[in-house]
Short mmCIF file of C-alpha atoms in Angstrom, two decimals:
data_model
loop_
_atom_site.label_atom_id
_atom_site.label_comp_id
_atom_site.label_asym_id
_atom_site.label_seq_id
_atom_site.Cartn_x
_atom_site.Cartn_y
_atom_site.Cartn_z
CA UNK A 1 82.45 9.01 -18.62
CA UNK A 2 83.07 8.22 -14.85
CA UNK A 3 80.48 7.36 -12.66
CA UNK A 4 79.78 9.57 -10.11
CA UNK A 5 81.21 8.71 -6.37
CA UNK A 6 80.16 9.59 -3.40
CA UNK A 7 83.16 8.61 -0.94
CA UNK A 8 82.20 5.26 -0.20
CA UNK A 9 79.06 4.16 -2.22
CA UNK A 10 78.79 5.01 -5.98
CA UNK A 11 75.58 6.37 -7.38
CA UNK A 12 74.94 2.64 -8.75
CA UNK A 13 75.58 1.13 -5.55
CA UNK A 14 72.78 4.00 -3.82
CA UNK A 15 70.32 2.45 -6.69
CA UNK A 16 71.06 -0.47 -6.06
CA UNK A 17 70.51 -0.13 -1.83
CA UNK A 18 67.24 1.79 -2.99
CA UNK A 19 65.72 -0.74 -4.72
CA UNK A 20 66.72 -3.68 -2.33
CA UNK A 21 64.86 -1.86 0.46
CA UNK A 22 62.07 -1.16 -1.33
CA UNK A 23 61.75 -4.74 -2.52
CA UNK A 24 62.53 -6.43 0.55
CA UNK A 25 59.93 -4.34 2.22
CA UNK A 26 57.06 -5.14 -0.29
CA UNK A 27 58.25 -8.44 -1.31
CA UNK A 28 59.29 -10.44 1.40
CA UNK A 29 58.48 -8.71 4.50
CA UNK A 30 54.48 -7.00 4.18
CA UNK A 31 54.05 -10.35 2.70
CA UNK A 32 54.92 -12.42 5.95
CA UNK A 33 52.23 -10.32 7.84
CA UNK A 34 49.19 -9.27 5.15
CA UNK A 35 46.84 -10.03 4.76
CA UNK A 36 46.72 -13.26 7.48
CA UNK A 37 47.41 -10.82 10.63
CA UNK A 38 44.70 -8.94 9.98
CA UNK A 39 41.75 -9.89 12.47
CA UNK A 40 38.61 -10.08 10.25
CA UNK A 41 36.06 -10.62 13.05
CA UNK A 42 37.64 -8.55 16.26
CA UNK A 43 39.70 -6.03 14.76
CA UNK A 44 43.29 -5.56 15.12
CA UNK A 45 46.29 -8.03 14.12
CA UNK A 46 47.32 -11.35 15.35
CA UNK A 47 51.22 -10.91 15.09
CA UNK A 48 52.68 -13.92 17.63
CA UNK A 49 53.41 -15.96 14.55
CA UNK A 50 55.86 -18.91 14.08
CA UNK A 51 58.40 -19.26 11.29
CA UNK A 52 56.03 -19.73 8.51
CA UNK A 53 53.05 -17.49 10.09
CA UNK A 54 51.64 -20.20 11.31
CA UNK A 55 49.81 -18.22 14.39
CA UNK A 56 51.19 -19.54 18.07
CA UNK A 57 48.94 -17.31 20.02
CA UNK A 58 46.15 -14.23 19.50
CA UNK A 59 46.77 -12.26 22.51
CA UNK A 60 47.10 -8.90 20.88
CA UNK A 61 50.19 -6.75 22.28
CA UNK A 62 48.39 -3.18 22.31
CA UNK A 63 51.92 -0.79 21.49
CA UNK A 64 52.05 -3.37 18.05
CA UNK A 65 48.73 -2.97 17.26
CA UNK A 66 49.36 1.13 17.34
CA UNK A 67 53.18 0.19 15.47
CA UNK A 68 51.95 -1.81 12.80
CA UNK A 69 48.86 0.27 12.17
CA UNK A 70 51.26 3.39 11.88
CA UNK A 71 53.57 1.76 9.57
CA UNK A 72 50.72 0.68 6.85
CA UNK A 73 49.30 4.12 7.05
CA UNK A 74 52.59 5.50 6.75
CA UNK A 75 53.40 3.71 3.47
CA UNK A 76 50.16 4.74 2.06
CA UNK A 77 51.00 8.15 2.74
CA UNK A 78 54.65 8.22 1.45
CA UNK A 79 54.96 5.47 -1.22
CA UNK A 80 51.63 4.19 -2.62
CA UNK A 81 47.96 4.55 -1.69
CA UNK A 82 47.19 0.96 -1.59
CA UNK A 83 44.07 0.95 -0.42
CA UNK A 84 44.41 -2.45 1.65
CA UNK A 85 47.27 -0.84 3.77
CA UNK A 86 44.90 1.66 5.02
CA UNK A 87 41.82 -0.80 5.61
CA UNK A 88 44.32 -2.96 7.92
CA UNK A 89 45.27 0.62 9.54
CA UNK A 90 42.34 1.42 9.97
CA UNK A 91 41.38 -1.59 12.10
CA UNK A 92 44.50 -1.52 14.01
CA UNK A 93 43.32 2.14 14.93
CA UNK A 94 39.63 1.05 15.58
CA UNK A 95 40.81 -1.54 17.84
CA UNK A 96 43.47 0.54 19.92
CA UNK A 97 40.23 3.16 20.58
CA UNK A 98 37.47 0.57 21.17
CA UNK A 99 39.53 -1.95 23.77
CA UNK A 100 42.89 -0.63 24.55
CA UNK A 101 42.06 2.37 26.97
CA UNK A 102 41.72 2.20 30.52
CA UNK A 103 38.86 3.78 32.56
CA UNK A 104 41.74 6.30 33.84
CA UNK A 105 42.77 7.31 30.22
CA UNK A 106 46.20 5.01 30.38
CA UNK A 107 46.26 2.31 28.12
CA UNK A 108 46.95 -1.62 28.54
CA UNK A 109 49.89 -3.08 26.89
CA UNK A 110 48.25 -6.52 26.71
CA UNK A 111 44.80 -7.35 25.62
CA UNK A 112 42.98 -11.07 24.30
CA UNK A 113 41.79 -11.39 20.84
CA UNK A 114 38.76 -9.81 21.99
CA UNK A 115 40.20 -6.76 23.76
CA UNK A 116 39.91 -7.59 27.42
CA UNK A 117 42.61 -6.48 29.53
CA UNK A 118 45.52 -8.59 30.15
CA UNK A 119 48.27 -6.76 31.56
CA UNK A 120 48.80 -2.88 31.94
CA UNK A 121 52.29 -1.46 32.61
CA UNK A 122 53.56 1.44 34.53
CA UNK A 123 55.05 3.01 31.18
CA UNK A 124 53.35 4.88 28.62
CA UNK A 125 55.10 3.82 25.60
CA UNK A 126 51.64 2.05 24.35
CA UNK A 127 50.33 5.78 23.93
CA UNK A 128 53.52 6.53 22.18
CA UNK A 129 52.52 4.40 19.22
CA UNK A 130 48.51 5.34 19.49
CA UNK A 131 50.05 9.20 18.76
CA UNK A 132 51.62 7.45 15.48
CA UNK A 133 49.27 5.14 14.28
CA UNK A 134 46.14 8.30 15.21
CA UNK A 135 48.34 11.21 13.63
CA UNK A 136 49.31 8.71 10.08
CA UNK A 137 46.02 7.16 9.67
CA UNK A 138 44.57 10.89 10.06
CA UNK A 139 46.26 12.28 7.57
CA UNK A 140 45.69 9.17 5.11
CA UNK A 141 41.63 10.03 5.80
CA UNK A 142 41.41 13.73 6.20
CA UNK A 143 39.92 12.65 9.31
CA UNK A 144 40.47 15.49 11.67
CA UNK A 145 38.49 14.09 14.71
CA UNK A 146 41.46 11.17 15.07
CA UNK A 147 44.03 14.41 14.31
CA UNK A 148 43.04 15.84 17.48
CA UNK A 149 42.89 12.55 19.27
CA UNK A 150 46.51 11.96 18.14
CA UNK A 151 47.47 15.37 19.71
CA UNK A 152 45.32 15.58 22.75
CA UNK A 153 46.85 11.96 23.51
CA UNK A 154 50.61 13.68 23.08
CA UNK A 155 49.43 16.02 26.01
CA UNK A 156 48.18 13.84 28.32
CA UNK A 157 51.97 11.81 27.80
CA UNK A 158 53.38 14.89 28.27
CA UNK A 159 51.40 15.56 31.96
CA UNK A 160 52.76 12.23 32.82
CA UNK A 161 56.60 13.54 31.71
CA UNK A 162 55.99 16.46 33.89
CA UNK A 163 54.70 14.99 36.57
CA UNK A 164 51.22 16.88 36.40
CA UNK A 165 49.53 13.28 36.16
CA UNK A 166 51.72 11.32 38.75
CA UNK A 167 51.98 7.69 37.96
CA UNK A 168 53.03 4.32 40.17
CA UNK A 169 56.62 4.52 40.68
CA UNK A 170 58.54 1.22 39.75
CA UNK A 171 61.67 1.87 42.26
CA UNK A 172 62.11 3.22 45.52
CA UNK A 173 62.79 6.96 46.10
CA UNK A 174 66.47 5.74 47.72
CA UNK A 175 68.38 5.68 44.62
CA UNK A 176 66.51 7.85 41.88
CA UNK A 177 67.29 8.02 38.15
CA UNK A 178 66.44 9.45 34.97
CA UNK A 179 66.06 7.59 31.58
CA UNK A 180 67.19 8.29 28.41
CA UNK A 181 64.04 6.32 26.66
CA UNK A 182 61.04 8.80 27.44
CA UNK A 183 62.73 12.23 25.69
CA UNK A 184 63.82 9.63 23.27
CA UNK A 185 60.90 8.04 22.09
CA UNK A 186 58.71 11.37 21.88
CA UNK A 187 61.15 13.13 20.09
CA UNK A 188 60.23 10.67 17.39
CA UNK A 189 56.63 10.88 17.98
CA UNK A 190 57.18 14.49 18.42
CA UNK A 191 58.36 14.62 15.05
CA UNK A 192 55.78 12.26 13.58
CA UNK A 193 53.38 13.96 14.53
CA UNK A 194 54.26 17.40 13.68
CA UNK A 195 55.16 15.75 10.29
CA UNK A 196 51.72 14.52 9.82
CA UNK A 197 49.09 16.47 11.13
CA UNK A 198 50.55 19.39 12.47
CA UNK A 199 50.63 20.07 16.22
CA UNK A 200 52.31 23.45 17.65
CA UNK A 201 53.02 21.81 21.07
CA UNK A 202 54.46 18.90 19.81
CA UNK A 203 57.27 20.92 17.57
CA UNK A 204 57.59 22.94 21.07
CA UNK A 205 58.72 20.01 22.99
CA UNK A 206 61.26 18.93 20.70
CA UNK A 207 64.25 21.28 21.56
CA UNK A 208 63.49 19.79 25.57
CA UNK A 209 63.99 16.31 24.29
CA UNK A 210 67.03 16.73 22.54
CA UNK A 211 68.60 18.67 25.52
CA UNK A 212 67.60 15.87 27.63
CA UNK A 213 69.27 13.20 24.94
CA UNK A 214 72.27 15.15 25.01
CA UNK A 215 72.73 14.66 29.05
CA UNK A 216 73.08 11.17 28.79
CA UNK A 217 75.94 11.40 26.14
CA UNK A 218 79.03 11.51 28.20
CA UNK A 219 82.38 12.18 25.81
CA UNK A 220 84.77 11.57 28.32
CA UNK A 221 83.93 8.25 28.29
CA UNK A 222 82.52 7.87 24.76
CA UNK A 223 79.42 6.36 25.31
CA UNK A 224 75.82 7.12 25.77
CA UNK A 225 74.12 6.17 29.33
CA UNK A 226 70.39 4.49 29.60
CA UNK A 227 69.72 6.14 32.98
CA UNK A 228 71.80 8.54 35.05
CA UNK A 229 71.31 10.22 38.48
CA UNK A 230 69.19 13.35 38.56
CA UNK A 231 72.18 15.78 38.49
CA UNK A 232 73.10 13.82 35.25
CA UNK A 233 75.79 11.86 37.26
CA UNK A 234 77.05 7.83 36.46
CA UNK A 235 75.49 5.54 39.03
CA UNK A 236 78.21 2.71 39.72
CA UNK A 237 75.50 -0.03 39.66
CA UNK A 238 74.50 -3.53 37.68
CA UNK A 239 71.31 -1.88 35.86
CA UNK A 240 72.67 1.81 35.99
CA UNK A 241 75.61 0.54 34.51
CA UNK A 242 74.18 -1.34 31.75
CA UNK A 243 74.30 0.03 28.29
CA UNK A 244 72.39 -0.58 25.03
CA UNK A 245 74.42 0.25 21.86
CA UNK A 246 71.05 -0.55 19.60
CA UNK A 247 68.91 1.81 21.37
CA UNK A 248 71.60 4.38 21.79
CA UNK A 249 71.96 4.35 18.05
CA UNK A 250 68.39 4.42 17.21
CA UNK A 251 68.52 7.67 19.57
CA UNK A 252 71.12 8.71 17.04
CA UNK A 253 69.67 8.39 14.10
CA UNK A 254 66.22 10.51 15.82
CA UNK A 255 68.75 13.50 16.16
CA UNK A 256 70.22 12.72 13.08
CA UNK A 257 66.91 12.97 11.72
CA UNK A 258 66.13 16.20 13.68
CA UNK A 259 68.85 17.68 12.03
CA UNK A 260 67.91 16.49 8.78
CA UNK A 261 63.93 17.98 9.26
CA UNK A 262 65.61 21.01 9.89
CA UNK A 263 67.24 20.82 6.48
CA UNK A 264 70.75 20.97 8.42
CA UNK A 265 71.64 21.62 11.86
CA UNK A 266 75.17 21.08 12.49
CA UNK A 267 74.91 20.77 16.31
CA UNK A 268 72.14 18.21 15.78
CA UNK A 269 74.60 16.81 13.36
CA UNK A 270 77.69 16.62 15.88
CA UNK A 271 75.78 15.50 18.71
CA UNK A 272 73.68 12.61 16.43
CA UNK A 273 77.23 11.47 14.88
CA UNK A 274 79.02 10.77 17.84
CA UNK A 275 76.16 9.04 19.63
CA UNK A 276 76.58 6.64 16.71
CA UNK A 277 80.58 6.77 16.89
CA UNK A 278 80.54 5.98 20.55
CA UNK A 279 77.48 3.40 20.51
CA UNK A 280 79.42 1.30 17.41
CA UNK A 281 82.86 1.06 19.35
CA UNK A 282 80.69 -0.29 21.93
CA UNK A 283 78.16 -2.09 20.51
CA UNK A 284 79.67 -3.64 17.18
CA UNK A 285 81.00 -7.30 17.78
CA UNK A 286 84.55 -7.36 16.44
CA UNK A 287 84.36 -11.48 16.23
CA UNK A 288 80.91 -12.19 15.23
CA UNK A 289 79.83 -9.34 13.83
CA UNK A 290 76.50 -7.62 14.51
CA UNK A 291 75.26 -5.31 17.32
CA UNK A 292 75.98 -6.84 20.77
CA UNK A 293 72.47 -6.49 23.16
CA UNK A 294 74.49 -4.91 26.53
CA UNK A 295 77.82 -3.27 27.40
CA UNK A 296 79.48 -2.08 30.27
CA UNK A 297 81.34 1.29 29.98
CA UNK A 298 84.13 -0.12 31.63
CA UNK A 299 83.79 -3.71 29.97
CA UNK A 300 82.50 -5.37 33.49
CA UNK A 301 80.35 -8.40 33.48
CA UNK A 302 76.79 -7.35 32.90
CA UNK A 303 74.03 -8.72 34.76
CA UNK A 304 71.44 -9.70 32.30
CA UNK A 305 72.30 -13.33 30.77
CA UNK A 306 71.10 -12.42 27.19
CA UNK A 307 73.74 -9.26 27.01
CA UNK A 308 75.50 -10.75 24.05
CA UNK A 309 73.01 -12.18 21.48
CA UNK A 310 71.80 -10.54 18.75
CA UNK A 311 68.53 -9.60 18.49
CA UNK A 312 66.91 -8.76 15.55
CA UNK A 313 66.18 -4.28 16.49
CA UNK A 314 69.32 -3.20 16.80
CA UNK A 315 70.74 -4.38 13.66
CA UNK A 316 67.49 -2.10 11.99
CA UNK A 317 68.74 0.59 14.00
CA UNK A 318 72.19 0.24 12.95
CA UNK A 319 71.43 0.30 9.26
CA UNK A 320 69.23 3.60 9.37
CA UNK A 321 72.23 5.24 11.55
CA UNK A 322 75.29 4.24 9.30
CA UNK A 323 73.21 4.95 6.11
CA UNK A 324 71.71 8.34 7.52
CA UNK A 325 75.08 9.43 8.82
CA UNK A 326 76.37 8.84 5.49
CA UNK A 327 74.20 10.60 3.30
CA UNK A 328 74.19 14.08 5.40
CA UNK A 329 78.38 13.62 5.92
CA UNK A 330 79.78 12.18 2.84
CA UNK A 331 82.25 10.38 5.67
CA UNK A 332 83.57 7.10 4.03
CA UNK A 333 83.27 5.24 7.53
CA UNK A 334 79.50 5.42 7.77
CA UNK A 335 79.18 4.01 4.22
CA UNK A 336 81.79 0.94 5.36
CA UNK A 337 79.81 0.46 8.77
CA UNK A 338 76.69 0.53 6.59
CA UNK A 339 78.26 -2.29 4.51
CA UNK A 340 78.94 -4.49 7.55
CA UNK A 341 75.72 -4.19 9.37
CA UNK A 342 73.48 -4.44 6.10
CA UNK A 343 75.50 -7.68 4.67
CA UNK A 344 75.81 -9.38 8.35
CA UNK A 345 71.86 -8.19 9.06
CA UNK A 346 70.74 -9.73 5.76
CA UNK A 347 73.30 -13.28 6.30
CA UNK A 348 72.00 -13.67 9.57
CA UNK A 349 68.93 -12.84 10.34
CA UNK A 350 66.52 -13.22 6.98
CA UNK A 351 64.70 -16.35 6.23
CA UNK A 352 65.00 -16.74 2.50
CA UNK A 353 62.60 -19.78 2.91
CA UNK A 354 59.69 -17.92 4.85
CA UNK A 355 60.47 -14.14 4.53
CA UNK A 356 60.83 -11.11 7.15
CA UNK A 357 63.85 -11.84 9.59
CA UNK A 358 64.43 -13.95 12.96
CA UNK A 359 64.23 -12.15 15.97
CA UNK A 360 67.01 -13.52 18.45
CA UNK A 361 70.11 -15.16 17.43
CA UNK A 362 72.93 -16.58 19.64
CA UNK A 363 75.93 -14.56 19.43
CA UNK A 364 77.84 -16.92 16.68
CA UNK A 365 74.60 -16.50 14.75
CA UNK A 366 73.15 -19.09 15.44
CA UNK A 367 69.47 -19.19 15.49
CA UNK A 368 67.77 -18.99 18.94
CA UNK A 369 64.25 -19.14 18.35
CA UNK A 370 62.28 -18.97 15.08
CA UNK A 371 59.48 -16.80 15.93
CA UNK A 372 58.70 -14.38 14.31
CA UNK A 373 56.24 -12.45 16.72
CA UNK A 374 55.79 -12.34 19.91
CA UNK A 375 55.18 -9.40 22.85
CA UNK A 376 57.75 -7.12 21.30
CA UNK A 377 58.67 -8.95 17.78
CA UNK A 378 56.33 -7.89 14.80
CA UNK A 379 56.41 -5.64 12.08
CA UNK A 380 57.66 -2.55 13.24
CA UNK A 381 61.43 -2.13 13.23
CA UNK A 382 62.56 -4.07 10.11
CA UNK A 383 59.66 -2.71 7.88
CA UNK A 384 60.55 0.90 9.47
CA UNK A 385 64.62 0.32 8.54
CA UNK A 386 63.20 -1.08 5.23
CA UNK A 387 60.46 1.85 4.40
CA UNK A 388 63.28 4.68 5.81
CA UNK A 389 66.39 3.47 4.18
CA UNK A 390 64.25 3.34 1.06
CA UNK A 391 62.98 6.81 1.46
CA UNK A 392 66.11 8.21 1.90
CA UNK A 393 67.77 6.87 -0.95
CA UNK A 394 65.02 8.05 -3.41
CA UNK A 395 65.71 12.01 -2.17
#
C-alpha cells in the first residue's frame, strides 16, 4: 500500500517532525532551564545563564519572567499536567505581581534578584506577557481572581493604544510614525487570552489589529514595513527604512493563526501567506542560509551594524510560519522552506553538548557569543516554536 503524501512531507515525515519537537522541547531544552532557574528564596527565574547554565548574572528581566511563566503554564494546560511546570509558573506569576508594578500601574522591564526597580521603559510590552503568563496560569488553577487581573491588565494596554492613558513619547512630534509591533503583539495576546480564559473585549479588538497589520503590508513592493507614516505612507529614512524579515514573519504566522482559530478564513489566509512570501525573499540568506536580522526594501546599506547575523528568534519564527503555512495550504514550497530553516536552525544554532540553542551567530554561522540568556534571550521563542510546531502536528 502507498503511504499517504501530503505534497511535500509524507505522513511519516509529519511523525517524525512531531516527535522531534516534542522531544527537543522536553529533552534538551526545559532541561537547560528547570529546575536551576527557578529562584527558591525570591521568586521568579534567574535566566542570564552561560553555555552550560552556569548563571552570569540574577538581574531578573520582568517581560521573561511573564514569558517563561506563560510557557510552563501553557504546557501544563495543553500537553501534560506536570505539576512542577505550574509551581515554577506560579512563582514567575507571584513575582511579576509582588515587584514588577509601578506605583502608576506600568510595569518595569528590569528588576534585581530581589525585585527592586532597575530600569522601566516607555513600551508596554512587559504587560503584554503579564496578560499571558495571568490568563495561562489562571486557567491551570481555576483561579478566577488572576483571570480578571489578566483581562483588566489587557484594558489598561489598550487605554495606552488609544491614547486614553498618554505615555512619554520617545521621538519628536516632527516626523511621526506608526508601528507595526503594538497591533502585532496583542493580536497574539488577544488571542491568548480569549483562548484561555475568555474575555469579550479582547476577541473585539482582534479584527482592529489585523486591519492595522494589513497597512503595513505593501504588495507593490512585496514586503512588510516596521513603521510607516500616519497616512500609512513609506518614510525614506535609515530606521523607517529598516526592515525585519523575522518579526514580519512571526506577524505572519499570528494571522495565519487567526485564520486557523477561525477554523478557516481565506482572507486571513491570503494576507498571512504573503507576509511570509514577501518576508522570506527578503529575509532568507541565499549564501549562508538562515534568516538575515535587517533589510532594506530597496537593498540600501542599513544602519544598524548587526543587520546580517543571525540571531537565534527569527529562525523560531520561520519554522512555525513555513510549517503553519503548510499544513492549512498543502503548497509544496512551505514544506521545502520548512526543510531549510528547520535543518539550518538545528546545524547552527543547537548545542548538542549543553542543550537549548545559541542566541547570536555571525552570518557564516559562526558562533558569536555563547550565552544563553540574557535581557531578551531565555526560554520563550525556541520552547514556543518547539511546544507549537508540536501541537500542530498532533491535530
Amino acid at each position: 500500500m502507498n503511504e499517504q503524501v501530503m505534497s511535500g512531507y509524507s505522513t511519516a515525515e509529519l511523525d517524525g517532525l512531531r516527535d522531534f519537537y516534542r522531544t527537543s522541547l522536553l529533552d534538551d531544552t526545559l532541561p537547560f532551564w528547570l529546575p536551576d532557574s527557578v529562584d527558591r528564596e525570591y521568586g521568579g527565574y534567574l535566566l542570564m545563564r552561560d553555555r552550560d547554565g552556569t548563571l552570569l548574572d540574577d538581574d531578573k528581566s520582568v517581560w521573561f519572567q511573564g514569558r517563561f511563566a506563560w510557557m510552563l503554564a501553557t504546557l501544563y494546560n495543553t500537553t501534560e499536567p506536570r505539576a512542577e511546570w505550574l509551581e515554577a509558573a506560579k512563582s514567575g506569576v507571584e513575582f511579576l505581581k509582588k515587584h514588577c508594578f509601578d506605583d502608576d500601574g506600568r510595569m518595569f522591564f528590569l528588576v534585581n534578584r530581589q525585585g527592586e526597580p532597575l530600569r522601566k521603559r516607555r513600551y508596554f510590552f512587559s504587560e503584554a506577557f503579564a496578560i499571558l503568563a495571568f490568563a495561562a496560569t489562571a486557567k491551570a488553577t481555576g483561579d478566577e481572581a488572576l483571570a480578571q487581573d489578566a483581562r483588566d491588565l489587557f484594558r489598561r494596554c489598550m487605554e495606552y493604544v488609544d491614547g486614553e492613558r498618554p505615555l512619554e513619547p520617545k521621538f519628536t512630534d516632527t516626523r511621526p510614525t506608526i508601528g507595526i509591533g503594538v497591533p502585532m503583539i496583542f493580536l497574539n495576546v488577544a488571542q491568548q487570552l480569549c483562548d484561555t480564559v475568555g474575555d469579550d473585549h479582547a476577541a473585539s479588538r482582534i479584527d482592529g489589529f489585523v486591519g492595522q497589520i494589513r497597512g503595513f503590508v505593501k504588495d507593490d513592493l512585496r514586503c512588510v514595513f516596521e513603521q510607516l507614516s500616519p497616512d500609512g505612507g513609506v518614510v525614506d529614512h535609515f530606521s523607517e527604512r529598516t526592515l525585519n524579515p523575522g518579526h514580519a514573519i512571526e506577524g505572519a504566522w499570528f494571522i495565519l493563526h487567526e485564520a486557523k482559530r477561525r477554523g478557516g478564513d481565506a482572507d486571513l489566509e491570503d494576507l498571512g501567506c504573503r507576509m511570509l512570501d514577501y518576508m522570506w525573499e527578503r529575509g532568507w540568506d541565499q549564501e549562508h542560509g538562515g534568516i538575515l536580522y535587517f533589510r532594506d526594501p530597496d537593498d540600501k546599506p542599513v544602519m544598524e551594524y548587526w543587520q546580517d547575523m543571525k540571531f537565534w528568534w527569527p529562525q523560531c519564527e520561520a519554522i512555525i510560519a513555513t510549517l503553519l503555512a503548510y499544513r492549512m495550504t498543502g503548497r509544496e514550497k512551505y514544506a521545502e522552506w520548512h526543510r531549510m530553516i528547520h535543518d539550518y536552525a538545528e546545524r547552527t544554532f543547537h548545542d548538542a553538548e549543553h542543550g537549548e540553542w545559541f542566541g547570536y551567530l555571525h552570518r557564516d554561522g559562526r558562533i558569536s557569543t555563547a550565552m544563553k540568556g540574557n535581557h531578551y534571550k531565555g526560554p520563550f521563542h525556541l520552547p514556543r516554536m518547539q511546544w507549537y510546531c508540536w501541537q500542530l502536528l498532533e491535530e
